[in-house]
mmCIF file of C-alpha atoms and ligand atoms in Angstrom:
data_model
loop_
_atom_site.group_PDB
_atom_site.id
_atom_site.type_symbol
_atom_site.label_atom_id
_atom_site.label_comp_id
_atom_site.label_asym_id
_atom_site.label_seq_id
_atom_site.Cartn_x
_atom_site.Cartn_y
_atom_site.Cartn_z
ATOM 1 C CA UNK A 7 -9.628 -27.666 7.700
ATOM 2 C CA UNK A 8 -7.308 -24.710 7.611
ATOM 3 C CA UNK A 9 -7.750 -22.153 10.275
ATOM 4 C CA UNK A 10 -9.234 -19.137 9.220
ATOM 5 C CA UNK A 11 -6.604 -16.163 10.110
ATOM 6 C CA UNK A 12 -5.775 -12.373 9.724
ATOM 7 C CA UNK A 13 -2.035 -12.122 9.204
ATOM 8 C CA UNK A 14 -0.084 -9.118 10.391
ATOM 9 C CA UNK A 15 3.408 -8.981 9.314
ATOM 10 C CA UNK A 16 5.337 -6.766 11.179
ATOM 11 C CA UNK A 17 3.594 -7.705 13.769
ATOM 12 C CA UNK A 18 5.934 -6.619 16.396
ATOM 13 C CA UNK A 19 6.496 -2.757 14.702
ATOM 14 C CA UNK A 20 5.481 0.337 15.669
ATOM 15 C CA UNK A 21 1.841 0.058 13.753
ATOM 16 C CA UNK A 22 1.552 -3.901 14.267
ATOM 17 C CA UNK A 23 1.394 -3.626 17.545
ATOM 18 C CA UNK A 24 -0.932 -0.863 17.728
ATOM 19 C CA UNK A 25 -3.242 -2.611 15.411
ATOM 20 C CA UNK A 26 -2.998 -5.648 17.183
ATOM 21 C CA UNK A 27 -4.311 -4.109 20.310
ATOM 22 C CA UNK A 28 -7.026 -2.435 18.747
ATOM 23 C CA UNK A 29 -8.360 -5.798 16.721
ATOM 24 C CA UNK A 30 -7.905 -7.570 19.808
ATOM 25 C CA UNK A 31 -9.830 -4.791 21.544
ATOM 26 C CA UNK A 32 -12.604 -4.756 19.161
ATOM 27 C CA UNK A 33 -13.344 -9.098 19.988
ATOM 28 C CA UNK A 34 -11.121 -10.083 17.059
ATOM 29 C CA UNK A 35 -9.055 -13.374 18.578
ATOM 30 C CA UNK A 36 -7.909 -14.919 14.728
ATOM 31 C CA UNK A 37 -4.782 -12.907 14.417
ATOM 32 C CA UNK A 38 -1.727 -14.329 13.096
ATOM 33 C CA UNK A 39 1.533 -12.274 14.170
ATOM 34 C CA UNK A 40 4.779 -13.236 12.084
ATOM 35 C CA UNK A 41 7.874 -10.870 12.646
ATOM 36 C CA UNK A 42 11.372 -11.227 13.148
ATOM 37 C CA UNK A 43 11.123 -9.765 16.521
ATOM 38 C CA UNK A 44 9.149 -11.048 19.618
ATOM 39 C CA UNK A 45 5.972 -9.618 20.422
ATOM 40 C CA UNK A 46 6.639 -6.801 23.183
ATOM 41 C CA UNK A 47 4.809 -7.277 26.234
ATOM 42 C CA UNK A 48 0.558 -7.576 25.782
ATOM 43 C CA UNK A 49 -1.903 -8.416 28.228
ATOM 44 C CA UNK A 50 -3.361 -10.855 25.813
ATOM 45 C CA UNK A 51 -1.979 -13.543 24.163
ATOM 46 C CA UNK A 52 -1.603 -13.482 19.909
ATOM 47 C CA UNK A 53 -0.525 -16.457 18.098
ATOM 48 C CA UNK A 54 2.644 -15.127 16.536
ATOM 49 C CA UNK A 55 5.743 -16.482 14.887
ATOM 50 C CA UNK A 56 9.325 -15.443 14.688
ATOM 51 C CA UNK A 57 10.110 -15.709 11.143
ATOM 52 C CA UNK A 58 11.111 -13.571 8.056
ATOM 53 C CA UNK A 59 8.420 -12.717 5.644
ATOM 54 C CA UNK A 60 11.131 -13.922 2.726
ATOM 55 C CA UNK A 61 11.045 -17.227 4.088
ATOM 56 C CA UNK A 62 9.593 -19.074 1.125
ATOM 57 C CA UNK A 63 9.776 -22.497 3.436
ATOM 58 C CA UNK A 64 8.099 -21.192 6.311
ATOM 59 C CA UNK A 65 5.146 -19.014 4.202
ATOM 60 C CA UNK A 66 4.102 -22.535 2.815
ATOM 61 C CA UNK A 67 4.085 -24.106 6.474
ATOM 62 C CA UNK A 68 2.116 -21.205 7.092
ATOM 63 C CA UNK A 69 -0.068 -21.459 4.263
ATOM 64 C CA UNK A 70 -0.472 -25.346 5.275
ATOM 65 C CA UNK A 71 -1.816 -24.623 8.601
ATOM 66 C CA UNK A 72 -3.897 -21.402 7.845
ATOM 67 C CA UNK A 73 -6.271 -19.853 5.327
ATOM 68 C CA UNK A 74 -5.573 -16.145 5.493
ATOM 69 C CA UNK A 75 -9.109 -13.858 4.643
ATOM 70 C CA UNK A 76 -6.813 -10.691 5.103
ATOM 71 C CA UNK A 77 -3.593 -9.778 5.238
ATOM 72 C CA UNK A 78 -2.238 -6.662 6.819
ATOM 73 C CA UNK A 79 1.406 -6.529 5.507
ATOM 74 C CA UNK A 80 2.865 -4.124 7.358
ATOM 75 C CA UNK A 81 6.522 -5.212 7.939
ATOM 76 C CA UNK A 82 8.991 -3.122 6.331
ATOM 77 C CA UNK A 83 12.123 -1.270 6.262
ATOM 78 C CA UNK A 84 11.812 2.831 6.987
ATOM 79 C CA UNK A 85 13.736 5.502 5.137
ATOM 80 C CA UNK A 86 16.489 6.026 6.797
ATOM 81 C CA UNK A 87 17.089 2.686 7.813
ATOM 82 C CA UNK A 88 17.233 1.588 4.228
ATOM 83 C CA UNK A 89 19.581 4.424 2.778
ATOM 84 C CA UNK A 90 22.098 2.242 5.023
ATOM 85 C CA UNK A 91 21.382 -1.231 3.335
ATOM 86 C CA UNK A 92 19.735 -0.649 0.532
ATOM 87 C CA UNK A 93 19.590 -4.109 -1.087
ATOM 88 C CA UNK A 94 18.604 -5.510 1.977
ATOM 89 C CA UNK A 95 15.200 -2.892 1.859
ATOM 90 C CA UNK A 96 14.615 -4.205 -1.429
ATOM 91 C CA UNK A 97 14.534 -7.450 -0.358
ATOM 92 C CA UNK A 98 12.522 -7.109 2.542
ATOM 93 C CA UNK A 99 10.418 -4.335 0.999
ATOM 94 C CA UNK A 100 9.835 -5.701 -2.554
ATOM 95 C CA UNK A 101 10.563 -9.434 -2.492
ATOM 96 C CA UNK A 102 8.847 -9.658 0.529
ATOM 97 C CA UNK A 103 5.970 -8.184 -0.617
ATOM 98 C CA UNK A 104 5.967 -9.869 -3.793
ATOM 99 C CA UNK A 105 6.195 -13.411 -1.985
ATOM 100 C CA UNK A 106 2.983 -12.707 0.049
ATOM 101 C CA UNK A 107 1.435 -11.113 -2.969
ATOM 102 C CA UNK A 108 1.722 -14.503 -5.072
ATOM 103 C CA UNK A 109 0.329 -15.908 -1.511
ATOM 104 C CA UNK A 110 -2.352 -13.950 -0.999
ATOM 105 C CA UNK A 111 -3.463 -14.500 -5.351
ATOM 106 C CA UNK A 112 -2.655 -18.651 -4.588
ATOM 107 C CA UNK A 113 -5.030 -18.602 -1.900
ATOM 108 C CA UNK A 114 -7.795 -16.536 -3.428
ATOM 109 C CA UNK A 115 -7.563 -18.592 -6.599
ATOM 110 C CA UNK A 116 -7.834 -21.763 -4.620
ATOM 111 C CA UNK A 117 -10.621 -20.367 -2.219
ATOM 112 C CA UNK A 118 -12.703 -18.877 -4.582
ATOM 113 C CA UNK A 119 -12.811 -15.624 -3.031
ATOM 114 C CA UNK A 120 -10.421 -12.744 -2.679
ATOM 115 C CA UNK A 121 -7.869 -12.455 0.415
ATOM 116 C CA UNK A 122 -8.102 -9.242 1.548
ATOM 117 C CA UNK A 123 -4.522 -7.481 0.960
ATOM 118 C CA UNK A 124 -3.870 -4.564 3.258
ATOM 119 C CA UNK A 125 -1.047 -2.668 2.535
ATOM 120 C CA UNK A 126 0.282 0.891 4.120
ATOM 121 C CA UNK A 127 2.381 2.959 1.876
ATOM 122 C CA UNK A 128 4.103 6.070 2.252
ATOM 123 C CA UNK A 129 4.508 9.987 1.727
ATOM 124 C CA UNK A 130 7.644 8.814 0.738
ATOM 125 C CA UNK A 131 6.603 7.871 -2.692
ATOM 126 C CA UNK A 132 6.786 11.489 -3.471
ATOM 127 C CA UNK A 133 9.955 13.444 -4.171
ATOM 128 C CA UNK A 134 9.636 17.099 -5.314
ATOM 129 C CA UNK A 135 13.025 18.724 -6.739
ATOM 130 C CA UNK A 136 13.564 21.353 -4.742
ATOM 131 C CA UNK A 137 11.815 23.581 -1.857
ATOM 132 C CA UNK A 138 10.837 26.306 -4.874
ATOM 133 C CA UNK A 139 8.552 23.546 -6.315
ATOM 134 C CA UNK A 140 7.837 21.891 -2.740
ATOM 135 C CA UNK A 141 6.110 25.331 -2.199
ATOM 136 C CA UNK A 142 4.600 25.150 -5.010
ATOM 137 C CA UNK A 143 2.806 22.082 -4.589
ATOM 138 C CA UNK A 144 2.080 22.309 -1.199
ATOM 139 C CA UNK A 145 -0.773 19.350 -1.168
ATOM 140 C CA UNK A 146 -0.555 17.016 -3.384
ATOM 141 C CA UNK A 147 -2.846 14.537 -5.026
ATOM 142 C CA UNK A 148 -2.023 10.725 -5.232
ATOM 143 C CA UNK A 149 -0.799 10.710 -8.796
ATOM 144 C CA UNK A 150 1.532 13.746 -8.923
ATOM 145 C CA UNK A 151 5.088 13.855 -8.418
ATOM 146 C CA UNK A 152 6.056 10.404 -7.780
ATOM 147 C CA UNK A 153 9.281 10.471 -8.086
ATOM 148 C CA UNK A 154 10.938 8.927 -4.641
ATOM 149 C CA UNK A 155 14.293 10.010 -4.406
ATOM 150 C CA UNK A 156 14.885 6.794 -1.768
ATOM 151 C CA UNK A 157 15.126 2.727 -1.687
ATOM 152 C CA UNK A 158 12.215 2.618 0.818
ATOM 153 C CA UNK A 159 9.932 5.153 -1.276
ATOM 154 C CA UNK A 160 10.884 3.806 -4.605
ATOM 155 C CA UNK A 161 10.044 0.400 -2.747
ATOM 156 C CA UNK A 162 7.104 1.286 -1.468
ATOM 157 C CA UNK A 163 5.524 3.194 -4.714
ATOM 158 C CA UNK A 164 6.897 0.102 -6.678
ATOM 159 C CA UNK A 165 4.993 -2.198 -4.325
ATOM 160 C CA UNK A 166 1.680 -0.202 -4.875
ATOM 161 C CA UNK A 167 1.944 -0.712 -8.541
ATOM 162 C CA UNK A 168 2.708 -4.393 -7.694
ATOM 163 C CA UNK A 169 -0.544 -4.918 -5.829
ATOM 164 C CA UNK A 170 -2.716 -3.489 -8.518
ATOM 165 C CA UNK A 171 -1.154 -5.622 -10.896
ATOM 166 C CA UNK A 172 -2.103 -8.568 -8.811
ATOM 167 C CA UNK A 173 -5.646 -7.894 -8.118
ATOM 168 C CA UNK A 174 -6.362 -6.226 -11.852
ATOM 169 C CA UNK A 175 -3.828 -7.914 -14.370
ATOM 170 C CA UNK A 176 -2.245 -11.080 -12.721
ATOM 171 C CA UNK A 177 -2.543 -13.925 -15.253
ATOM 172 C CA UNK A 178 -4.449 -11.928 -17.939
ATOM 173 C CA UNK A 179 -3.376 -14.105 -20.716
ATOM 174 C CA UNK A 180 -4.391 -16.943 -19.299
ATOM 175 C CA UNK A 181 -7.614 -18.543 -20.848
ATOM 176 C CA UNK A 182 -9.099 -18.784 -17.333
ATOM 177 C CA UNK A 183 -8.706 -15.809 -14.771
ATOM 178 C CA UNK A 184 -8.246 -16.502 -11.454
ATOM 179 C CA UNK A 185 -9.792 -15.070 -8.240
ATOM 180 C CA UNK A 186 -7.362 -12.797 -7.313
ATOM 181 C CA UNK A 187 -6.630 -10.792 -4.601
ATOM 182 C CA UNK A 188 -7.729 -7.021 -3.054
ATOM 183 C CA UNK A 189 -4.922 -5.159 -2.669
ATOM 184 C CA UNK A 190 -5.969 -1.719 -1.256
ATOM 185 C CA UNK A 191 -3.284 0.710 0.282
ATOM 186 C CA UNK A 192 -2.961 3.844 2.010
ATOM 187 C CA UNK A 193 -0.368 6.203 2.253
ATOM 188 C CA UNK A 194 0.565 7.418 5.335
ATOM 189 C CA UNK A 195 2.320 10.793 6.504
ATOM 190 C CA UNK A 196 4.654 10.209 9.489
ATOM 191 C CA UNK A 197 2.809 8.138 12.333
ATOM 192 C CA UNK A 198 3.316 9.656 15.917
ATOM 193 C CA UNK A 199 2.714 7.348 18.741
ATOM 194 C CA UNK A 200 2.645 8.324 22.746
ATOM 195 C CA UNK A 201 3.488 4.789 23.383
ATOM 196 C CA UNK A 202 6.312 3.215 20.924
ATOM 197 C CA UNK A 203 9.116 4.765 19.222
ATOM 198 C CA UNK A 204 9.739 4.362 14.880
ATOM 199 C CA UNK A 205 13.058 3.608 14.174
ATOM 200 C CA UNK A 206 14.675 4.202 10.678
ATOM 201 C CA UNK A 207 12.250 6.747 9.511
ATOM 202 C CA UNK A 208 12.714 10.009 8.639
ATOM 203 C CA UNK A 209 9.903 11.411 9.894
ATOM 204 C CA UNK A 210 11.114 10.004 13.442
ATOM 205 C CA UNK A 211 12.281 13.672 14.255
ATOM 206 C CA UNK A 212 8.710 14.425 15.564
ATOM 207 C CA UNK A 213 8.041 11.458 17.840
ATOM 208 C CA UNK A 214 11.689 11.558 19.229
ATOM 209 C CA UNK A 215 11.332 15.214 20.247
ATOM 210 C CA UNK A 216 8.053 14.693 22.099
ATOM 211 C CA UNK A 217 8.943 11.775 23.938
ATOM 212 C CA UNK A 218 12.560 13.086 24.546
ATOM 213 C CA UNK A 219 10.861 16.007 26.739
ATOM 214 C CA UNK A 220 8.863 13.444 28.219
ATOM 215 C CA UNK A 221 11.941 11.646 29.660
ATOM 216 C CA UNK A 222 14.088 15.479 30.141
ATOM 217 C CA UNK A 223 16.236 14.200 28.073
ATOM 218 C CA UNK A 224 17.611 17.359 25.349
ATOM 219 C CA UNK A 225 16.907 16.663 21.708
ATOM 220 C CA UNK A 226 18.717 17.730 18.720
ATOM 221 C CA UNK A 227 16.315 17.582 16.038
ATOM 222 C CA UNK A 228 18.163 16.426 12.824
ATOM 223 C CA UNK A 229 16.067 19.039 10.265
ATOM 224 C CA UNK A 230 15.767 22.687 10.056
ATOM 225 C CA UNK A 231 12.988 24.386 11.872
ATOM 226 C CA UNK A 232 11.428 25.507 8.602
ATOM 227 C CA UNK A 233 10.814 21.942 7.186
ATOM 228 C CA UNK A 234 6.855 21.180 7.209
ATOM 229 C CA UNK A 235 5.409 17.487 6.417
ATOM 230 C CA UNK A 236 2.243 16.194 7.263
ATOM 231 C CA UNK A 237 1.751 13.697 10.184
ATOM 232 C CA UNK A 238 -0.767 11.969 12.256
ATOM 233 C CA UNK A 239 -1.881 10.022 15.387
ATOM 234 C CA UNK A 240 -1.292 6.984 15.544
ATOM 235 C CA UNK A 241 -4.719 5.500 16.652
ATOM 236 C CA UNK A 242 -6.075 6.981 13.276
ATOM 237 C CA UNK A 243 -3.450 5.226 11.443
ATOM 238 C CA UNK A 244 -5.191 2.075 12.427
ATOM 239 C CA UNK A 245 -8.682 3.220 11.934
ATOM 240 C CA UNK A 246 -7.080 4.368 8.640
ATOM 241 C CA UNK A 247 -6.426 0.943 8.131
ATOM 242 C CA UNK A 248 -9.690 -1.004 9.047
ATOM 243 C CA UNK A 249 -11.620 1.554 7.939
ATOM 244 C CA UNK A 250 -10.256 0.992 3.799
ATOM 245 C CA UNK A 251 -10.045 -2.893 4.959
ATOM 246 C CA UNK A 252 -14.002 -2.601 5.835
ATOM 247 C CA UNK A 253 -15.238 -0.324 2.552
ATOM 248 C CA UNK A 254 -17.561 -2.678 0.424
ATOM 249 C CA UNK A 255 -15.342 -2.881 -2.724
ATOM 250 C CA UNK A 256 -17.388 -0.848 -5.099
ATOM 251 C CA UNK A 257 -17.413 2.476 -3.243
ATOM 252 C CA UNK A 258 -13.665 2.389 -4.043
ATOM 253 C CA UNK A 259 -12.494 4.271 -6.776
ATOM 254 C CA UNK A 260 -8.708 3.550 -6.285
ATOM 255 C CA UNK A 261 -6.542 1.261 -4.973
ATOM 256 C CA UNK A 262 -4.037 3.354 -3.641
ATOM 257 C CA UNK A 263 -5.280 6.516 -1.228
ATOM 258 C CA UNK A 264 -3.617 9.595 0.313
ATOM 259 C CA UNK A 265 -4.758 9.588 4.301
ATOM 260 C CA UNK A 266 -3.398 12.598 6.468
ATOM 261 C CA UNK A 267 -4.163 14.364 9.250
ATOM 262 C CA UNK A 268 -2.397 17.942 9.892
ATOM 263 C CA UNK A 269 0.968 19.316 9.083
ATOM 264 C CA UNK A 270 3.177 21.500 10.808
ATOM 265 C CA UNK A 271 6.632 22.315 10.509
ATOM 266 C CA UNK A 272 9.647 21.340 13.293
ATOM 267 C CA UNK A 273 9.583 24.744 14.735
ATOM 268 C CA UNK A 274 5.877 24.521 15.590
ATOM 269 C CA UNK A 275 5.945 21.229 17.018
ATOM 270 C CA UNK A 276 8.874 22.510 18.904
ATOM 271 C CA UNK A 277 6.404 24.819 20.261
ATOM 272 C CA UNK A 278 3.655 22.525 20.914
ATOM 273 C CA UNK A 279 6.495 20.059 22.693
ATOM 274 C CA UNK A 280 7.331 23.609 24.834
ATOM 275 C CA UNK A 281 3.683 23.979 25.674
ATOM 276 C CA UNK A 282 3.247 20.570 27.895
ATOM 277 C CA UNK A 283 7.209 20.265 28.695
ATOM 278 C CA UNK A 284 8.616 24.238 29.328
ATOM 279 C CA UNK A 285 11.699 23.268 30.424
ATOM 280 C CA UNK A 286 12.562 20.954 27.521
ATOM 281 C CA UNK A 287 15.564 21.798 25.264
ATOM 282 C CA UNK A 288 15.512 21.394 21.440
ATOM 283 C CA UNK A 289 17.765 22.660 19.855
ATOM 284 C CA UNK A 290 17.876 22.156 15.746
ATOM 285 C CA UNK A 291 21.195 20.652 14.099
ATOM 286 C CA UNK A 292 20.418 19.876 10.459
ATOM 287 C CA UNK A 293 21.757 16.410 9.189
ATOM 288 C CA UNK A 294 22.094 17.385 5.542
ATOM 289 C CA UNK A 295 20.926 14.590 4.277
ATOM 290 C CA UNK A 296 18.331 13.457 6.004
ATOM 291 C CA UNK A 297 17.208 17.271 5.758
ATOM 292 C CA UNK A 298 17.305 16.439 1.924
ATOM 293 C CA UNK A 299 15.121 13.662 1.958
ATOM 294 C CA UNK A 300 12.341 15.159 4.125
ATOM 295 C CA UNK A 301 12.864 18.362 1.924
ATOM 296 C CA UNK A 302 11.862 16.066 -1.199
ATOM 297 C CA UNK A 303 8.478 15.305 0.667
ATOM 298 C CA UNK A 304 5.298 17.298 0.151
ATOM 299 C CA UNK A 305 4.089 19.566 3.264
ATOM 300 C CA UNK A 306 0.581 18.114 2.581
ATOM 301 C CA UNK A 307 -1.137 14.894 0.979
ATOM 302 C CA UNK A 308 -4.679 15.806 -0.483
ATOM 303 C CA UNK A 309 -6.618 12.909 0.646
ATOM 304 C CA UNK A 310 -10.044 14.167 -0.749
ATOM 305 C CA UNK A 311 -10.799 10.676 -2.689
ATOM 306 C CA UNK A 312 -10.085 8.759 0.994
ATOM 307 C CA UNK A 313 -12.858 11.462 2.276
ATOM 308 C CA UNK A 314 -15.710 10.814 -0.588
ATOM 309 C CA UNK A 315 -15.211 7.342 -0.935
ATOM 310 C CA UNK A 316 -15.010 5.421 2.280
ATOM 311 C CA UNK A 317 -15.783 8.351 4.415
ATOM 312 C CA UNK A 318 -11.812 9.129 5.860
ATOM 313 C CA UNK A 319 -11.408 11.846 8.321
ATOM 314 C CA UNK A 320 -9.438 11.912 11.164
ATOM 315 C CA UNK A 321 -10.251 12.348 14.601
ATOM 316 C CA UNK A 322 -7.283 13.370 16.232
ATOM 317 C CA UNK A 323 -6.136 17.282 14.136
ATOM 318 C CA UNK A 324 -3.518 19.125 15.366
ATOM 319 C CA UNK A 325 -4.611 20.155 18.827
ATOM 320 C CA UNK A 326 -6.519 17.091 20.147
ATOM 321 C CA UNK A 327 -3.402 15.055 18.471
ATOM 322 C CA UNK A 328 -1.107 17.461 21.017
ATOM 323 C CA UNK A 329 -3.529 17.677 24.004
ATOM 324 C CA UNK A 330 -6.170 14.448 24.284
ATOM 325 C CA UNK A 331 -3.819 11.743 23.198
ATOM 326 C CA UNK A 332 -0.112 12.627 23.268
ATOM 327 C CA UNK A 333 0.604 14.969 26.111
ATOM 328 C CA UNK A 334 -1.907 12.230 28.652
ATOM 329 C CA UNK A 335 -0.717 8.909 27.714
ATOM 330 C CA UNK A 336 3.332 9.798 27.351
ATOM 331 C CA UNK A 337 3.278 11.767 30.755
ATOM 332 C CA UNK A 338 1.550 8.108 32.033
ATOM 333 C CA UNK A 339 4.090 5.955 30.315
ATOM 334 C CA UNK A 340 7.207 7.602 31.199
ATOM 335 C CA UNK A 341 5.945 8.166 34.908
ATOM 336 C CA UNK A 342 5.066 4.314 34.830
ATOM 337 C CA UNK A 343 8.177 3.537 34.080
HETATM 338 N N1 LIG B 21 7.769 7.482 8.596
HETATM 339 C C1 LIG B 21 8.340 6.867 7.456
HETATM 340 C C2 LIG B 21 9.776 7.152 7.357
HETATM 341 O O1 LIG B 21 10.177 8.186 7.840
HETATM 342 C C3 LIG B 21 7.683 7.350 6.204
HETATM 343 O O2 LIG B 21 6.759 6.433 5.791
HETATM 344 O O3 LIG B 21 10.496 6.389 6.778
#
């Protein structure tokens, strides 16, 4: 008998781990980690394994030893990270998605039931032209403008499309259908977490300018004060997450949903870093093309279908974000350390 497991890839990342901790928290012990990092440092123990998720070879050992119910495939490569190698995103991104896609459809085909495919996309799948029409369309719904104008958001919108294909259309010439698999997605704003850093994104400007004061160490932040994009807390990332994994399948009307919490521009959360940390020193030195990029993102996602159909709404807004979960638990961690 294959164990029954719920795979995280990306397992060591910035959301991996947090989701980790909060399935382990909620009495869930069947997770399977896989990432090429180690897991950092958890009081509990998680069965994980070192490995790259485009490692046919090892998937199939994988597959040999465990029957996944869901997966949570959350490795990736960010923005910025992937501007630098971008044939390596697409591999990772894409053909690593693709690979546990056919993975996830072989095993629900062979089970008889679908694996549960749980997949977090991006704000990056959106590229307006220009700040004229970014002001124009200030909140936008899940269809308009996609046009990425990057690897990782062109990889990411690409990656949507390829999970609907595989739990609507995979194999639909074939005289018998298969069981295949439910891929449902959300797309995230930039995450901000009080106890792990993102690295590649291009949202990171946010995080690394709150935890930066934290430390009194000065930040430059790499976009102009003026530039506004939606973010939100990282704990309702995850609930984000589980919630969409735990929706009964016909209250869902799409496959793909906008989740946000609040935007604000750089200035302001300059001024909500100033708040907690007076004496910390910001200062803002455009990067013109990372300015670019987060200039082709939307200042708001309209996550209204998220809302009405599995009941979405954050709990962390702008102020409790600020003042009940970053400001407490990053004072802690940097004094702990
Ligand atoms: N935070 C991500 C990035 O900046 C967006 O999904 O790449």
């Amino acid at each position: 008998m294959r164990k029954k497991v719920i795979l995280v890839t990306g397992g060591a990342g910035e959301i991996g781990t947090a989701l980790i901790d909060e399935l382990w928290k909620q009495g869930v012990r069947n997770i399977l980690s896989l990432d090429i990092r180690p897991l950092p440092l958890l009081d509990f123990k998680v069965t994980h394994v070192l490995g790259d998720i485009c490692d046919r070879p090892l998937l199939e050992r994988l597959v040999a030893e465990y029957e996944f119910d869901t997966i949570f495939h959350l490795a990736a490569l960010l923005s910025t990270r992937a501007e630098f190698t971008p044939e390596a995103a697409h591999r990772v991104n894409v053909e690593g998605t693709l690979g546990l896609l056919q993975l996830a459809s072989d095993q629900s085909d062979w089970r008889g039931k679908p694996v549960l495919f749980i997949f977090p996309s991006s704000v990056a799948v959106y590229g307006l032209p220009d700040l004229a029409t970014k002001a124009q369309f200030p909140r936008v719904r899940e269809w308009e403008w996609n046009y990425p104008r990057t690897m990782y958001g062109s990889n990411k919108l690409y990656c949507e499309m390829l999970g609907v294909y595989y739990s609507k259309y995979y194999r639909q010439l074939a005289v018998e259908r298969p069981v295949m698999v439910d891929f449902r997605a959300v797309r995230f704003p930039g995450l901000i977490s009080a106890f792990t850093l993102p690295s590649g994104g291009t949202s990171d400007y946010g995080p690394e300018m709150i935890h930066a004061a934290a430390q009194g160490h000065p930040y430059a932040c790499f976009v102009r004060e003026d530039t506004r994009i939606p973010f939100m807390a990282m704990p309702d990332a995850i609930r984000a997450l589980l919630q969409l994994a735990a929706t009964p399948a016909e209250k869902l009307s799409r496959r793909v949903y906008n989740v946000t919490s609040f935007s604000l521009s750089a200035g302001e959360f300059r001024e909500w870093v100033l708040r907690a940390f007076p004496n910390a020193q910001v200062i803002f030195e455009p990067d013109l093309r990372r300015q670019a990029i987060v200039d082709s993102w939307p200042e708001d996602m309209n996550d209204n279908d998220a809302r009405r159909d599995w009941g979405w709404q954050p709990e962390y807004n702008l102020e409790r974000t600020f003042t009940e979960y970053l400001f407490p638990n990053i004072v802690q961690r940097y004094r702990s350390t």
